[in-house]
XYZ file of C-alpha atoms in Angstrom:
304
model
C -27.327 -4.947 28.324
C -29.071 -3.266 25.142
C -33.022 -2.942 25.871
C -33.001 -4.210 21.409
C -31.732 -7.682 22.718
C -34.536 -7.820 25.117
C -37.414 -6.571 22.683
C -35.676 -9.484 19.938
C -36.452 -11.993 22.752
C -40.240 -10.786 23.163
C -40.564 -10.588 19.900
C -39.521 -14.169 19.132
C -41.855 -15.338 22.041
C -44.805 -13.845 20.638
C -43.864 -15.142 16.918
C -42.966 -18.744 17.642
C -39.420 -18.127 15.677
C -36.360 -16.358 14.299
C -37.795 -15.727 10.719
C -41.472 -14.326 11.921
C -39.639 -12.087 14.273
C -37.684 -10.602 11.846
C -40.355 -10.096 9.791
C -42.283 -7.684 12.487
C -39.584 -6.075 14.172
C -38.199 -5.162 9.692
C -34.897 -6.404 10.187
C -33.167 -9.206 8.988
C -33.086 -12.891 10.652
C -29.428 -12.482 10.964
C -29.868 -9.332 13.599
C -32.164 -11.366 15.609
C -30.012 -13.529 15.664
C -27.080 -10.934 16.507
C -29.323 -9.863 18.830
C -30.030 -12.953 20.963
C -25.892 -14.359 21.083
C -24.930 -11.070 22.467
C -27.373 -11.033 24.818
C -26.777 -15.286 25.642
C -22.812 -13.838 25.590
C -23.381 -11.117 27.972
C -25.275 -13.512 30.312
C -23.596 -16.985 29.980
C -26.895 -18.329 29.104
C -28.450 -20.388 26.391
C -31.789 -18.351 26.258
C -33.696 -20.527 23.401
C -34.297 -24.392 22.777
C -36.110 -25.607 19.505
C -39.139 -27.419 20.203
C -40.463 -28.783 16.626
C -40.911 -25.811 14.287
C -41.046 -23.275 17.192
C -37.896 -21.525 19.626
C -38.979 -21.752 22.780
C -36.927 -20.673 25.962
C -34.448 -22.886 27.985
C -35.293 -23.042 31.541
C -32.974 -20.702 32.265
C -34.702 -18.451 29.646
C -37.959 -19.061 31.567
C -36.490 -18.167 34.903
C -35.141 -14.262 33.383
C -38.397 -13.849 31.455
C -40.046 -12.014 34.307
C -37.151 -9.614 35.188
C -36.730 -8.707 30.925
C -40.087 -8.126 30.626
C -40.058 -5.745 34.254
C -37.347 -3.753 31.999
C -39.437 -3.128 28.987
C -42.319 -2.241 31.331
C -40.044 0.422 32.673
C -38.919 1.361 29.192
C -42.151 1.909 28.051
C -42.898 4.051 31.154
C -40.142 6.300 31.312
C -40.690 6.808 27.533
C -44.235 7.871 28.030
C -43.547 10.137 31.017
C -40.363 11.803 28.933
C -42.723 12.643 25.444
C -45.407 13.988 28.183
C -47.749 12.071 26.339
C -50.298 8.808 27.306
C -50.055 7.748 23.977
C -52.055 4.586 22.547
C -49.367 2.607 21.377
C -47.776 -0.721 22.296
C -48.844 -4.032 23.185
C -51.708 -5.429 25.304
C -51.784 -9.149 26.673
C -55.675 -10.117 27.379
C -56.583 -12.873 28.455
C -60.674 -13.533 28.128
C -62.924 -16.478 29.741
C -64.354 -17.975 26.676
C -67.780 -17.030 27.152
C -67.502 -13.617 27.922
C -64.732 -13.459 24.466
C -67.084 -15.089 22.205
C -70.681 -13.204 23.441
C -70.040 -9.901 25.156
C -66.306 -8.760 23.830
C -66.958 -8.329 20.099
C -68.490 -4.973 19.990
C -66.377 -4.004 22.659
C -62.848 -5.088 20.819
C -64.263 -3.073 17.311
C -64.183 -0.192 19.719
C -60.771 -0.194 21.272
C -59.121 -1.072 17.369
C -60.934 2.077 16.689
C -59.637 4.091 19.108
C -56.123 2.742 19.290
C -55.912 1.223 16.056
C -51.540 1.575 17.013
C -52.300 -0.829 20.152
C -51.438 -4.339 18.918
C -53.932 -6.620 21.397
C -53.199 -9.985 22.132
C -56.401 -12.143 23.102
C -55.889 -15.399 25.276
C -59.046 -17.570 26.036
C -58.650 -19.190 28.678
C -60.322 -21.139 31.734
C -60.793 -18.809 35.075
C -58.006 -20.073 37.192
C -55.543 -20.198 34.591
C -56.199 -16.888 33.813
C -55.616 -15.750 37.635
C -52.767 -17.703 37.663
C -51.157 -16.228 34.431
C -51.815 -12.363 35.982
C -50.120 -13.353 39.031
C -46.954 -15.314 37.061
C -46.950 -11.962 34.759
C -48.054 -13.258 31.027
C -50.908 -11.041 30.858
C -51.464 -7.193 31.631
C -55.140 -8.020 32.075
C -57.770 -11.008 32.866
C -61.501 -10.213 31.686
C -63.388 -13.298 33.951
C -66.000 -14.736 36.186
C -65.081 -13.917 40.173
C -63.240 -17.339 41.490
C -62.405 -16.227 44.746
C -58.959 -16.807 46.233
C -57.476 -13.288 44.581
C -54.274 -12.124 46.918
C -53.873 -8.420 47.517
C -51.454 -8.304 44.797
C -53.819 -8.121 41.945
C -56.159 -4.826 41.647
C -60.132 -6.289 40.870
C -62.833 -3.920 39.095
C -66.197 -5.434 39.365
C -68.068 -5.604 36.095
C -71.664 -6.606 36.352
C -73.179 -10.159 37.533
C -74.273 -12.370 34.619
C -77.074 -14.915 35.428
C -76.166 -18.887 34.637
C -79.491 -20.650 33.863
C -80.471 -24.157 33.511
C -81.322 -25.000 29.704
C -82.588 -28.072 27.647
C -84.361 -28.790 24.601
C -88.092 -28.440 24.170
C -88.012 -32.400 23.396
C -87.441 -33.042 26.830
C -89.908 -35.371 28.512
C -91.909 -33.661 30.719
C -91.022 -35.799 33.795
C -87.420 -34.666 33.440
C -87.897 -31.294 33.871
C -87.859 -31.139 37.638
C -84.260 -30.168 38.852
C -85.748 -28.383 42.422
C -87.019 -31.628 44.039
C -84.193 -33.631 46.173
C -83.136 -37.224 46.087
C -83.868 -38.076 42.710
C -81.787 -40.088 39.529
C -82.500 -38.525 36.228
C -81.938 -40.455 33.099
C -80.492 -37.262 31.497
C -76.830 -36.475 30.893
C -75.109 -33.047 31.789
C -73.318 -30.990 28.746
C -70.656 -28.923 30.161
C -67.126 -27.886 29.479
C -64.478 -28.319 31.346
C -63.983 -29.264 34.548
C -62.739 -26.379 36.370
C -64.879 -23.891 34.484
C -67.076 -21.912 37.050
C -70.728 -23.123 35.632
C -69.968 -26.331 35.705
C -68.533 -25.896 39.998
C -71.727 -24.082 40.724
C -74.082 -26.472 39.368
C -72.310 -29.734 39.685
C -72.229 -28.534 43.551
C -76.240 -27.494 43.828
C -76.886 -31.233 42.098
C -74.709 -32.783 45.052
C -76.164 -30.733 48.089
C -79.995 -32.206 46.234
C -78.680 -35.078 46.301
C -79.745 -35.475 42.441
C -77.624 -38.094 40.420
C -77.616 -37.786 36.680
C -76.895 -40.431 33.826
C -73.769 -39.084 32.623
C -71.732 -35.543 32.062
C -70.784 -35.207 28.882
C -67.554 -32.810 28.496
C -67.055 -30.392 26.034
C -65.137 -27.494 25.301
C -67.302 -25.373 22.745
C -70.450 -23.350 24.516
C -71.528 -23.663 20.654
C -70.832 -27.495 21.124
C -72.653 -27.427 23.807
C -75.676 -25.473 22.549
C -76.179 -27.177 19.518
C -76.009 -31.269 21.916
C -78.707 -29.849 24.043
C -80.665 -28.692 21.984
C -80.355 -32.010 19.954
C -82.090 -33.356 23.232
C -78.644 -34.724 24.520
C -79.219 -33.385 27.814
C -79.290 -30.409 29.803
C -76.864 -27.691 30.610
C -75.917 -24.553 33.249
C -74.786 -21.607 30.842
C -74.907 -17.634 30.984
C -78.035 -16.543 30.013
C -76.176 -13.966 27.424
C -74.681 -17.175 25.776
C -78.207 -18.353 24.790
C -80.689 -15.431 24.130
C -80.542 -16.327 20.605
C -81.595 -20.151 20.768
C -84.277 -19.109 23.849
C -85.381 -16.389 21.569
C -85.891 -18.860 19.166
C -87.154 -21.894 20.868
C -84.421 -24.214 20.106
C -83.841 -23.972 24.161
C -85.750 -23.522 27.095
C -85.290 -22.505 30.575
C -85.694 -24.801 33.504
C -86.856 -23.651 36.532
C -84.641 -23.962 39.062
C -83.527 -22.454 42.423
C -79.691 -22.488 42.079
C -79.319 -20.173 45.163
C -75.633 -18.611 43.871
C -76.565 -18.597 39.802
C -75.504 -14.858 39.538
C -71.533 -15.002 39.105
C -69.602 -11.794 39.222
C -67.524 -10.432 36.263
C -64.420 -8.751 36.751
C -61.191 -6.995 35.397
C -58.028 -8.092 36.775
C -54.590 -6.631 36.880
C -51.418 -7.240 38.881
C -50.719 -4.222 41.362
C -46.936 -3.774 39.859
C -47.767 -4.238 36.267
C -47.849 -0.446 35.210
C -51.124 0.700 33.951
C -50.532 1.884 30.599
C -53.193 4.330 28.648
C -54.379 1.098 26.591
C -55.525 -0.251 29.401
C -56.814 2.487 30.831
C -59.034 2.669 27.486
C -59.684 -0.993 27.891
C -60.950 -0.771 30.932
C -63.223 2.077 30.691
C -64.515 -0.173 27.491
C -65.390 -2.854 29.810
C -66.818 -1.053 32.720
C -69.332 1.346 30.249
C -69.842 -1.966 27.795
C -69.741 -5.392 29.751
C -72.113 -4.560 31.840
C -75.278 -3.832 29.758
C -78.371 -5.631 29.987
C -76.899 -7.177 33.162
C -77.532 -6.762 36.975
C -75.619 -3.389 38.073
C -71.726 -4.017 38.925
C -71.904 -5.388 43.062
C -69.471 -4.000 45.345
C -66.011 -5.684 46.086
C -65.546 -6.221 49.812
């Protein structure tokens, strides 16, 4: 088996086709495909499918995926410990909750291109759980998200910080509709969340059920800018990071309710997969996200 056949088939993955991945590995679309019939030859497999414009794998593709990609781990590793260097180089698969992506990764991201401007970075955004789910299947090398629970030993966690969800609305909103502390009570005012499994909306969709407080509607979106800008058109009210809306409190365009959400701090964490070899990029990344996520939050809490 030649480790080139293997780094065609990642390549094609990451490109969507023959032609685009070509075009980054500089060869010609004919050596891909070379490439990928020796390799379907050597294994008696049919590796690719087309699916509309895009080659995506076969099942049987899908089911070698994890064991190629083991390989060029490996590669990679023995190649770094035989230049006895920890060079920044190669590729690094993030995957980013989209809150933390859009408001507290930015800076952070300029600074890693900076440093390892040979690193090429993949970002995923993604909801929590698929995130966990796509470190444990072995898609990403790392998951930058809000603590769900239910992590198995496999994966390594490093705590970064606790960012506060509040309860905002828009300054239009009747007085009377304000109160989200006392129980029992219908409120003729929608929720504006995303979707359904995202962690703000499971914390305060479950404080509104143990008060017992029923609202109009819940009106689903997945844009926290979406969001924003419907609440603060008076559409209702919604549970957010704090981070996420400093501007439009800042501002006025939003205010703060008060409201005793007793678990409204949610942890933020780094997540990698125990066997998935920590390379110096994400070493760097990490030590990005530890010195940078953090700030102007409440200190990073102990893991159990």
């Amino acid at each position: 088996m030649d480790i080139r056949s293997l780094t065609v088939i990642k390549a094609i993955l990451s490109e969507g086709s023959f032609q685009k991945a070509a075009q980054r590995l500089n060869c010609s679309q004919s050596t891909v495909t070379f490439q990928v019939r020796l390799l379907e030859n050597e294994l008696s497999l049919r590796l690719f499918e087309r699916f509309g414009r895009r080659m995506v794998l076969s099942q049987a593709g899908k089911a070698i995926l994890p064991h190629m990609e083991a390989i060029l781990r490996s590669m990679e590793a023995i190649k770094a410990c035989g230049s006895g260097q920890r060079q920044l180089c190669g590729e690094l698969r993030i995957a980013v909750a989209e809150s933390l992506l859009s408001y507290k990764l930015h800076t952070l991201l300029g600074s890693f291109v900076r440093q390892a401007p040979k690193v090429r970075i993949e970002l995923h955004s993604l909801n929590c759980h698929d995130i966990k789910n796509g470190i444990l299947a072995g898609d990403y090398d790392m998951g930058v998200y809000y603590d769900i629970g239910g992590h198995p030993d496999t994966l390594t966690l490093t705590p970064l910080g606790d960012a506060e969800g509040i309860l905002v609305a828009s300054p239009a909103l009747p007085p009377e509709l304000r109160d989200f502390d006392s129980p029992n009570q219908y409120k003729d005012v929608s929720l504006v969340i995303n979707e359904p499994r995202s962690v703000y909306r499971e914390r305060v969709e479950s404080y509104l059920r143990a008060r017992n407080i029923l609202l109009r509607s819940t009106i689903e979106l997945w844009s926290i800018e979406a969001i924003k800008k419907c609440v603060a058109s008076n559409l209702g009210v919604s549970f957010l990071p704090r981070f996420a809306v400093e501007q439009e409190l800042a501002q006025g365009s939003l205010i703060a309710l008060p409201v005793a959400i007793p678990d409204n701090r949610i942890r933020m964490i780094a997540v990698h997969h125990r066997n998935r070899t920590f390379s110096p990029a994400m070493r760097l990344f990490e030590q990005l996200l530890k010195s940078g996520l953090a700030c102007g939050e409440t200190p990073p809490t102990a893991l159990p």
